[in-house]
Coordinates of C-alpha atoms (C1' of nucleotides) in Angstrom, one line a residue:
Chain A
X1310 CA 117.5 86.2 101.1
X1311 CA 120.4 83.8 100.5
X1312 CA 123.1 83.2 103.1
X1313 CA 126.1 85.4 102.2
X1314 CA 128.3 82.7 103.5
X1315 CA 127.0 80.2 101.0
X1316 CA 127.7 82.6 98.2
X1317 CA 131.2 83.3 99.6
X1318 CA 132.1 79.7 100.1
X1319 CA 130.5 78.1 97.1
X1320 CA 130.0 80.7 94.5
X1321 CA 130.1 78.3 91.5
X1322 CA 127.5 76.0 93.0
X1323 CA 125.2 79.0 93.6
X1324 CA 125.7 80.2 90.1
X1325 CA 124.9 76.8 88.7
X1326 CA 121.8 76.4 90.9
X1327 CA 120.5 79.8 89.7
X1328 CA 121.3 79.2 86.0
X1329 CA 117.7 78.5 85.1
X1330 CA 116.1 80.8 87.6
X1331 CA 118.1 83.9 87.0
X1332 CA 120.3 86.1 89.3
X1333 CA 123.5 84.1 88.7
X1334 CA 125.1 87.2 87.1
X1335 CA 124.8 89.0 90.5
X1336 CA 127.1 86.6 92.3
X1337 CA 130.4 88.0 91.0
X1338 CA 129.4 91.5 91.9
X1339 CA 128.3 90.4 95.4
X1340 CA 131.7 88.7 96.0
X1341 CA 133.4 91.9 95.0
X1342 CA 131.4 94.1 97.3
X1343 CA 131.6 91.5 100.1
X1344 CA 135.4 91.5 99.8
X1345 CA 135.5 95.3 99.9
X1346 CA 133.1 95.2 102.9
X1347 CA 135.3 92.9 104.8
X1348 CA 138.5 94.9 104.2
X1349 CA 136.7 98.0 105.5
X1350 CA 135.4 96.1 108.6
X1351 CA 138.9 94.9 109.4
X1352 CA 140.4 98.4 109.0
X1353 CA 137.7 100.2 111.1
X1354 CA 137.7 97.6 113.8
X1355 CA 141.4 97.7 114.2
X1356 CA 141.2 101.4 114.6
X1357 CA 138.4 101.2 117.1
X1358 CA 140.4 98.7 119.1
X1359 CA 143.3 101.2 119.1
X1360 CA 141.0 103.9 120.2
X1361 CA 139.5 101.9 123.0
X1362 CA 142.9 101.0 124.4
X1363 CA 144.1 104.6 124.2
X1364 CA 140.9 106.0 125.8
X1365 CA 141.4 103.6 128.7
X1366 CA 145.0 104.8 129.1
X1367 CA 143.9 108.4 129.0
X1368 CA 141.3 107.9 131.7
X1369 CA 143.9 106.2 133.8
X1370 CA 146.4 108.9 133.3
X1371 CA 143.9 111.6 134.1
X1372 CA 142.9 110.0 137.3
X1373 CA 146.5 110.0 138.4
X1374 CA 146.6 113.7 137.5
X1375 CA 149.0 113.2 134.6
X1376 CA 148.8 115.2 131.4
X1377 CA 147.3 113.3 128.4
X1378 CA 146.8 116.1 125.9
X1379 CA 149.3 114.7 123.4
X1380 CA 147.6 111.4 123.3
X1381 CA 144.2 113.0 123.2
X1382 CA 145.2 115.0 120.2
X1383 CA 146.3 111.9 118.4
X1384 CA 143.1 110.2 119.2
X1385 CA 141.1 113.1 117.8
X1386 CA 142.6 112.2 114.4
X1387 CA 141.8 108.6 114.9
X1388 CA 138.3 109.4 115.7
X1389 CA 137.9 111.4 112.5
X1390 CA 139.3 108.5 110.5
X1391 CA 136.9 106.1 112.2
X1392 CA 134.0 108.3 111.4
X1393 CA 135.0 108.5 107.7
X1394 CA 135.5 104.7 107.5
X1395 CA 132.1 104.1 109.2
X1396 CA 130.5 106.2 106.6
X1397 CA 132.2 104.2 103.8
X1398 CA 131.3 101.0 105.4
X1399 CA 127.6 102.0 105.6
X1400 CA 127.6 102.7 101.9
X1401 CA 129.2 99.4 101.1
X1402 CA 126.8 97.5 103.5
X1403 CA 123.9 99.1 101.7
X1404 CA 125.2 98.2 98.3
X1405 CA 125.8 94.6 99.5
X1406 CA 122.3 94.3 100.8
X1407 CA 120.8 95.8 97.8
X1408 CA 122.5 93.1 95.6
X1409 CA 121.8 90.3 98.0
X1410 CA 118.1 90.9 98.1
X1411 CA 117.9 90.7 94.4
X1412 CA 119.2 87.1 94.3
X1413 CA 116.3 84.6 94.1
X1414 CA 116.1 81.5 96.2
X1415 CA 117.8 78.3 95.1
X1416 CA 115.3 75.7 93.8
X1417 CA 115.2 72.4 95.6
X1418 CA 116.9 69.6 93.6
X1419 CA 113.6 67.8 93.1
X1420 CA 112.0 70.8 91.2
X1421 CA 111.4 70.0 87.6
X1422 CA 113.2 72.2 85.0
X1423 CA 111.3 74.6 82.8
X1424 CA 110.7 78.2 81.9
X1425 CA 107.1 79.0 82.4
X1426 CA 103.8 77.6 83.7
X1427 CA 103.5 75.7 80.5
X1428 CA 106.3 73.4 81.8
X1429 CA 104.7 72.7 85.1
X1430 CA 104.2 69.1 85.9
X1431 CA 100.8 67.6 86.7
X1432 CA 101.1 65.6 89.9
X1433 CA 97.6 64.3 90.4
X1434 CA 94.0 64.8 89.5
X1435 CA 90.9 64.6 91.7
X1436 CA 87.3 64.2 90.8
X1437 CA 85.7 63.8 87.4
X1438 CA 84.5 66.9 85.6
X1439 CA 80.7 66.4 85.6
X1440 CA 78.9 66.2 82.3
X1441 CA 76.4 69.0 81.8
X1442 CA 73.6 68.5 79.3
X1443 CA 73.6 72.2 78.4
X1444 CA 76.3 74.7 77.4
X1445 CA 78.0 75.9 80.6
X1446 CA 78.4 79.6 81.1
X1447 CA 81.2 81.5 82.7
X1448 CA 80.6 82.6 86.3
X1449 CA 80.0 86.2 85.4
X1450 CA 77.1 85.3 83.1
X1451 CA 75.7 82.9 85.8
X1452 CA 76.1 85.5 88.5
X1453 CA 74.9 88.5 86.6
X1454 CA 71.9 86.7 85.2
X1455 CA 70.8 86.0 88.7
X1456 CA 71.5 89.5 89.8
X1457 CA 74.1 88.3 92.3
X1458 CA 77.2 89.8 90.7
X1459 CA 77.0 93.5 90.0
X1460 CA 80.1 94.9 88.3
X1461 CA 78.4 98.2 87.3
X1462 CA 77.8 99.2 90.9
X1463 CA 81.3 98.1 91.8
X1464 CA 82.7 100.5 89.2
X1465 CA 80.3 103.3 90.3
X1466 CA 81.4 103.0 93.9
X1467 CA 85.2 102.6 93.3
X1468 CA 86.6 101.7 89.9
X1469 CA 87.1 98.8 87.5
X1470 CA 88.0 95.5 89.1
X1471 CA 85.5 96.0 91.9
X1472 CA 82.3 94.0 91.9
X1473 CA 79.4 94.3 94.3
X1474 CA 78.0 90.9 95.4
X1475 CA 74.3 90.7 96.3
X1476 CA 72.3 88.4 98.5
X1477 CA 73.2 84.7 97.9
X1478 CA 76.6 85.5 96.4
X1479 CA 77.6 87.6 99.5
X1480 CA 76.2 85.0 101.8
X1481 CA 78.0 82.2 100.0
X1482 CA 81.3 84.1 100.2
X1483 CA 80.9 84.4 103.9
X1484 CA 79.9 80.8 104.2
X1485 CA 83.0 79.7 102.3
X1486 CA 85.3 81.6 104.5
X1487 CA 83.7 80.2 107.7
X1488 CA 83.8 76.7 106.3
X1489 CA 87.5 76.9 105.4
X1490 CA 88.5 78.3 108.7
X1491 CA 86.6 75.7 110.6
X1492 CA 88.2 72.9 108.5
X1493 CA 91.8 74.1 109.0
X1494 CA 91.5 74.9 112.7
X1495 CA 89.4 71.9 113.7
X1496 CA 90.9 69.2 111.5
X1497 CA 94.2 70.4 110.3
X1498 CA 95.8 71.8 113.4
X1499 CA 96.1 75.5 112.4
X1500 CA 95.7 78.3 114.8
X1501 CA 93.4 81.1 113.6
X1502 CA 94.8 84.5 113.9
X1503 CA 93.3 88.0 113.4
X1504 CA 95.9 90.3 111.9
X1505 CA 96.2 93.9 110.8
X1506 CA 95.2 94.6 107.2
X1507 CA 97.3 97.8 107.2
X1508 CA 101.0 97.3 107.9
X1509 CA 104.1 99.4 108.0
X1510 CA 106.8 99.6 105.3
X1511 CA 109.1 97.7 107.6
X1512 CA 106.7 94.8 107.7
X1513 CA 106.3 94.8 104.0
X1514 CA 110.1 94.7 103.7
X1515 CA 110.3 91.7 106.0
X1516 CA 107.6 89.9 104.1
X1517 CA 109.5 90.5 100.9
X1518 CA 106.9 92.7 99.3
X1519 CA 109.1 95.8 99.4
X1520 CA 111.1 97.2 97.7
X1521 CA 110.5 95.0 94.6
X1522 CA 106.7 94.9 94.4
X1523 CA 105.7 98.4 95.6
X1524 CA 103.8 99.1 92.4
X1525 CA 101.4 96.3 93.3
X1526 CA 100.4 97.7 96.6
X1527 CA 97.7 100.2 97.7
X1528 CA 99.2 102.8 100.1
X1529 CA 97.5 104.9 102.7
X1530 CA 98.7 108.0 104.4
X1531 CA 98.0 108.7 108.0
X1532 CA 97.2 112.3 107.6
X1533 CA 98.3 113.3 111.1
X1534 CA 101.6 111.7 111.1
X1535 CA 102.3 111.7 107.3
X1536 CA 103.2 108.1 107.6
X1537 CA 102.6 105.4 105.0
X1538 CA 100.8 102.3 105.8
X1539 CA 100.2 99.6 103.1
X1540 CA 97.1 97.5 102.6
X1541 CA 98.1 93.9 102.7
X1542 CA 97.9 92.0 99.3
X1543 CA 97.6 88.8 101.3
X1544 CA 97.5 87.8 105.0
X1545 CA 100.8 86.0 104.4
X1546 CA 102.4 89.4 104.9
X1547 CA 101.2 89.7 108.4
X1548 CA 101.5 86.1 109.3
X1549 CA 105.0 85.6 108.1
X1550 CA 106.2 88.7 109.8
X1551 CA 104.4 87.9 113.0
X1552 CA 107.5 86.4 114.7
X1553 CA 110.2 88.5 113.0
X1554 CA 113.1 89.2 115.2
X1555 CA 112.2 86.3 117.5
X1556 CA 114.0 83.1 118.4
X1557 CA 111.6 80.2 118.8
X1558 CA 112.3 76.9 120.4
X1559 CA 112.5 73.9 118.1
X1560 CA 109.9 72.1 120.2
X1561 CA 107.4 74.7 119.3
X1562 CA 107.8 74.0 115.6
X1563 CA 106.1 73.6 113.2
X1564 CA 103.8 76.5 113.9
X1565 CA 100.7 76.4 111.7
X1566 CA 98.7 79.6 111.3
X1567 CA 95.6 80.5 109.4
X1568 CA 94.0 83.9 108.9
X1569 CA 91.0 85.2 107.0
X1570 CA 91.6 88.6 105.5
X1571 CA 90.7 90.9 102.7
X1572 CA 93.5 91.3 100.2
X1573 CA 94.2 94.4 98.2
X1574 CA 96.1 94.4 94.9
X1575 CA 96.6 97.2 92.4
X1576 CA 97.1 94.7 89.6
X1577 CA 99.4 97.1 87.8
X1578 CA 100.6 95.7 84.6
X1579 CA 97.6 93.4 84.1
X1580 CA 95.5 95.8 82.1
X1581 CA 93.0 94.1 80.0
X1582 CA 93.7 90.7 81.5
X1583 CA 90.8 88.8 83.1
X1584 CA 88.5 91.8 83.0
X1585 CA 85.4 89.8 83.2
X1586 CA 84.0 88.5 86.4
X1587 CA 85.7 88.3 89.7
X1588 CA 88.7 86.3 88.8
X1589 CA 91.1 89.3 89.2
X1590 CA 89.9 92.0 91.5
X1591 CA 91.5 94.8 93.5
X1592 CA 89.8 93.5 96.7
X1593 CA 89.1 90.0 97.5
X1594 CA 89.1 87.7 100.5
X1595 CA 91.3 84.8 101.3
X1596 CA 91.9 82.2 104.0
X1597 CA 95.7 82.0 104.2
X1598 CA 97.9 79.2 105.5
X1599 CA 101.4 79.9 106.9
X1600 CA 103.8 77.6 108.6
X1601 CA 107.1 78.1 110.3
X1602 CA 109.2 74.9 110.5
X1603 CA 112.7 73.7 110.6
X1604 CA 114.2 73.4 107.1
X1605 CA 114.3 69.6 107.6
X1606 CA 110.6 69.5 108.3
X1607 CA 109.6 72.0 105.7
X1608 CA 109.3 69.7 102.7
X1609 CA 106.9 67.3 104.5
X1610 CA 105.0 70.3 105.7
X1611 CA 104.7 71.6 102.2
X1612 CA 103.1 68.3 101.2
X1613 CA 100.6 68.4 104.1
X1614 CA 99.8 72.0 103.4
X1615 CA 98.8 71.2 99.8
X1616 CA 96.7 68.3 101.1
X1617 CA 95.0 70.7 103.5
X1618 CA 94.1 73.1 100.7
X1619 CA 92.9 70.1 98.5
X1620 CA 90.6 69.0 101.3
X1621 CA 88.6 72.2 100.8
X1622 CA 87.9 71.3 97.2
X1623 CA 87.2 67.7 98.0
X1624 CA 84.6 68.7 100.6
X1625 CA 83.0 71.0 98.1
X1626 CA 83.2 68.3 95.5
X1627 CA 85.0 70.5 92.9
X1628 CA 87.3 68.7 90.5
X1629 CA 90.9 69.8 90.5
X1630 CA 94.4 68.9 89.7
X1631 CA 97.7 69.6 91.4
X1632 CA 100.7 70.7 89.4
X1633 CA 104.3 71.2 90.6
X1634 CA 105.7 74.5 89.5
X1635 CA 108.9 74.2 87.4
X1636 CA 112.0 76.3 88.1
X1637 CA 111.0 79.2 85.9
X1638 CA 107.5 79.4 87.5
X1639 CA 108.7 79.0 91.1
X1640 CA 108.7 82.7 91.9
X1641 CA 111.5 84.7 93.5
X1642 CA 111.4 83.2 97.0
X1643 CA 110.2 79.7 96.3
X1644 CA 112.4 76.6 96.9
X1645 CA 109.5 74.3 95.8
X1646 CA 105.9 74.8 95.2
X1647 CA 102.6 73.5 93.9
X1648 CA 99.6 75.1 92.3
X1649 CA 96.1 73.7 92.7
X1650 CA 93.9 74.3 89.7
X1651 CA 90.2 73.9 89.7
X1652 CA 88.0 72.7 86.8
X1653 CA 86.2 75.4 84.7
X1654 CA 83.4 73.7 82.7
X1655 CA 82.9 76.4 80.1
X1656 CA 86.7 76.6 79.4
X1657 CA 87.1 72.8 79.7
X1658 CA 90.3 73.3 81.5
X1659 CA 91.8 73.9 85.0
X1660 CA 92.8 77.3 86.3
X1661 CA 94.7 78.3 89.4
X1662 CA 92.9 78.5 92.7
X1663 CA 95.7 78.0 95.2
X1664 CA 99.5 78.2 95.3
X1665 CA 101.5 76.6 98.1
X1666 CA 105.2 77.4 98.5
X1667 CA 108.1 76.4 100.7
X1668 CA 110.6 79.3 101.0
X1669 CA 112.9 77.2 103.1
X1670 CA 115.4 79.3 105.2
X1671 CA 115.3 82.0 102.5
X1672 CA 112.1 83.3 104.1
X1673 CA 113.2 83.0 107.6
X1674 CA 116.4 84.9 106.9
X1675 CA 114.6 87.7 105.3
X1676 CA 112.0 87.9 108.1
X1677 CA 114.7 87.3 110.7
X1678 CA 113.0 84.4 112.5
X1679 CA 115.2 81.8 114.1
X1680 CA 114.8 78.7 116.3
X1681 CA 117.1 77.3 118.9
X1682 CA 117.9 73.7 118.0
X1683 CA 116.6 71.1 120.5
X1684 CA 120.1 69.7 121.1
X1685 CA 121.4 73.1 121.9
X1686 CA 123.7 75.2 119.7
X1687 CA 123.4 78.3 117.7
X1688 CA 120.0 79.5 116.5
X1689 CA 119.2 78.7 112.9
X1690 CA 116.7 80.4 110.6
X1691 CA 113.3 78.8 110.3
X1692 CA 111.8 77.7 107.0
X1693 CA 108.6 79.6 106.0
X1694 CA 105.8 78.2 104.0
X1695 CA 102.6 79.7 102.7
X1696 CA 99.6 78.7 100.7
X1697 CA 96.1 79.8 100.0
X1698 CA 93.5 77.7 101.6
X1699 CA 91.7 79.1 99.6
X1700 CA 90.9 82.4 97.9
X1701 CA 87.2 83.0 98.6
X1702 CA 86.4 84.8 95.3
X1703 CA 88.0 82.1 93.2
X1704 CA 86.3 79.3 95.1
X1705 CA 83.0 81.1 94.6
X1706 CA 83.7 81.2 90.9
X1707 CA 84.3 77.5 90.9
X1708 CA 81.0 76.9 92.7
X1709 CA 79.0 79.1 90.3
X1710 CA 80.5 77.4 87.3
X1711 CA 80.5 73.8 88.5
X1712 CA 77.1 73.8 90.2
X1713 CA 75.2 75.8 87.6
X1714 CA 72.0 74.2 86.4
X1715 CA 70.2 74.3 83.1
X1716 CA 67.6 76.7 84.4
X1717 CA 70.3 79.2 85.4
X1718 CA 70.2 78.6 89.1
X1719 CA 73.1 77.3 91.1
X1720 CA 73.1 74.4 93.6
X1721 CA 74.9 75.1 96.9
X1722 CA 77.5 72.4 97.7
X1723 CA 76.2 70.2 100.6
X1724 CA 79.2 71.0 102.8
X1725 CA 78.4 74.7 102.6
X1726 CA 74.7 74.5 103.4
X1727 CA 75.1 74.5 107.2
X1728 CA 77.2 77.6 106.8
X1729 CA 74.7 79.3 104.5
X1730 CA 71.8 79.0 106.8
X1731 CA 70.5 75.9 105.0
X1732 CA 70.4 77.6 101.6
X1733 CA 70.3 74.9 98.9
X1734 CA 70.1 76.8 95.7
X1735 CA 71.0 80.3 94.5
X1736 CA 68.1 81.8 92.6
X1737 CA 67.4 85.1 91.0
X1738 CA 67.7 88.1 93.3
X1739 CA 64.6 90.3 92.6
Chain B
rG531 C1' 92.7 116.2 120.9
rG532 C1' 94.9 118.0 126.2
rA533 C1' 98.4 116.7 130.5
rG534 C1' 102.2 113.7 132.4
rA535 C1' 105.7 109.1 132.9
rG536 C1' 108.9 105.9 130.7
rG537 C1' 111.9 102.6 127.2
rU538 C1' 118.7 98.5 130.4
rG539 C1' 120.3 91.1 129.1
rG540 C1' 114.9 85.2 129.0
rC541 C1' 112.2 88.1 133.0
rC542 C1' 112.5 91.7 137.3
rG543 C1' 115.8 95.5 138.4
rA544 C1' 120.6 98.7 139.9
rG545 C1' 123.5 102.1 137.3
rU546 C1' 127.0 107.6 141.6
rC547 C1' 130.1 114.0 139.2
rG548 C1' 130.6 110.5 131.4
rG549 C1' 136.0 106.2 131.9
rC550 C1' 137.6 100.2 135.6
rC551 C1' 129.8 98.7 132.6
rG552 C1' 128.2 93.5 128.2
rA553 C1' 126.5 95.9 132.3
rA554 C1' 125.6 94.9 140.1
rG555 C1' 121.7 92.1 142.4
rG556 C1' 117.5 88.8 142.1
rC557 C1' 114.5 85.2 139.4
rA558 C1' 114.3 81.6 135.8
rG559 C1' 117.6 78.0 133.0
rC560 C1' 121.8 74.6 132.6
rC561 C1' 126.0 71.5 135.0
rG562 C1' 127.8 69.5 139.5
rC563 C1' 127.7 68.6 144.9
rC564 C1' 124.8 67.7 149.1
rU565 C1' 120.3 65.6 151.1
rG566 C1' 115.1 59.3 153.3
rC567 C1' 111.5 62.1 149.4
rU568 C1' 109.9 67.1 148.5
rA569 C1' 111.6 71.9 149.7
rA570 C1' 115.9 74.3 151.0
rG571 C1' 121.4 74.8 150.7
rC572 C1' 126.4 75.1 148.2
rG573 C1' 129.8 75.8 143.9
rG574 C1' 130.0 76.9 138.8
rU575 C1' 127.7 78.5 134.4
rU576 C1' 124.1 81.0 131.0
rA577 C1' 123.3 86.8 124.9
rU578 C1' 123.4 88.0 119.7
rA579 C1' 125.6 89.6 115.2
rC580 C1' 129.8 90.6 112.5
rG581 C1' 135.2 90.4 111.4
rG582 C1' 140.0 87.9 112.2
rU583 C1' 142.7 83.3 113.2
rC584 C1' 141.8 77.9 111.9
rA585 C1' 141.5 72.7 106.5
rA586 C1' 136.9 72.8 109.5
rA587 C1' 134.5 72.9 114.3
rA588 C1' 135.8 74.2 119.1
rG589 C1' 138.7 77.7 121.1
rC590 C1' 141.0 82.3 121.0
rC591 C1' 141.4 87.7 119.6
rG592 C1' 138.7 92.0 118.1
rU593 C1' 134.3 95.1 117.0
rA594 C1' 129.3 96.3 117.8
rU595 C1' 124.7 96.0 120.6
rC596 C1' 121.6 99.2 127.4
rC597 C1' 114.4 101.4 121.7
rA598 C1' 116.3 103.6 116.8
rG599 C1' 119.1 107.5 114.2
rG600 C1' 122.2 111.7 114.7
rG601 C1' 125.5 115.0 117.9
rU602 C1' 129.2 116.5 121.9
rU603 C1' 133.8 113.9 123.7
rC604 C1' 140.2 111.0 123.6
rG605 C1' 136.0 108.0 125.7
rA606 C1' 128.5 107.8 126.3
rA607 C1' 123.8 103.0 129.1
rU608 C1' 125.1 107.7 131.5
rC609 C1' 125.0 114.5 128.4
rC610 C1' 122.2 117.1 123.9
rC611 C1' 118.7 116.7 119.5
rU612 C1' 115.2 113.9 116.5
rG613 C1' 112.2 109.8 115.6
rC614 C1' 109.6 105.4 117.1
rC615 C1' 107.1 102.7 120.8
rU616 C1' 104.7 101.9 125.6
rC617 C1' 102.0 103.4 129.9
rU618 C1' 98.7 106.8 133.2
rC619 C1' 94.8 110.6 133.6
rC620 C1' 91.1 113.7 131.0
rG621 C1' 88.2 114.3 126.4
rC622 C1' 86.1 111.9 122.0
rC623 C1' 84.6 107.4 119.8
rA624 C1' 82.7 101.7 117.0

RNA sequence: GGAGAGGUGGCCGAGUCGGCCGAAGGCAGCCGCCUGCUAAGCGGUUAUACGGUCAAAAGCCGUAUCCAGGGUUCGAAUCCCUGCCUCUCCGCCA
């Protein structure tokens, strides 16, 4: 959510900043509704002030035993008027909010222009794609041939986009998660947090998932209470809403949190896309990174967050590149962001495995998280950042594809072996 | 699932028959004084949001906030209703 004051005071600047991202056309409407809102506030509050003074006088008069019925009758009318105005104001407030939450974040000046991911800018590359002396297969072929990935059983148990993982694949997934958490907590200074995977609508709202993205979420009904809880599509939801409503001290920032969680996504509107393998599933696991920082710190924190995610791939010796997202690919809340893309041998190209974003104060304002500046003064909104560090399923894909051998087996990356009980090679299951 | 208790400022806690309650008192915090040091003592001070005023900030004025939403009333922390949350005991349970 943008600051209404910024829109009010510099509407042209905001419109210009949003020209490429969209939402500029909302600004004029917002100004109109905001003006109406302020007129109503003035009117109601003046009336309330009148009422408060009169009520005090009435109380005083009554205590003296004087008759105040004339004044009371007058105030009855004022009270009715106040009630009517309060109703109007509520409507206008809702309208103003409704418009304001539709305005996307303003991109940081350093963000490259562009319309789609095709315009993203490569920042750096790491690792050389290894040369294989055979034709590399996609992970689903590698995994299914070994009996480790089992889409048929996933569909039988649930529906499409669910895949059962057997033996070595299941073990490797668990090892990956453990490895990533240890790395981030021991070497990168993140605090590991266990969070609810089912959250209320209010939490989804604060995390920016509702009302816009409801069609992407799985809902559950608590039968006894008839209440809706949502399955989280990412631990970011719980982590970024963790401190909502709180005022933190500047000294405590930046806060660096990590959480391992399952993620549930309906993937509505992606029919037919990525149907093979486990690239796009309804349920997957992810180690998430979230930071709360001052806006001034946040751009450095974004760089270090990307570096933290990159370290995972470096330790696994998986070639990747980092691209900076252009304005059109930033997403609704992003002020600046990077994607990390991992090498896919059979495709001979890089595909996304992590996405790190700085939402700046836009995220803090929506989640209602402030900090009190060290030098004193009014609380300010924190900047929120998030990134995947990394998605377990997609990392497993990268391992299966990059470590596949001519005989169909898959070597286990050295860094993972201690976490996989010394397992060195994935071989056929049964 | 059964029975009961309760939600007040950073924390503890008082609020009488509804008015003078943004809310006593204490603690913690901040500023100053005092004091060989420490401890104690003395005085002052300490919420947030929104609106108005102002070139802007400060300040000032106003409105709202005693879990949330409704209601009664000229007026509600205080009365009524609904919801949410917390706690205690019993039962069940990984």
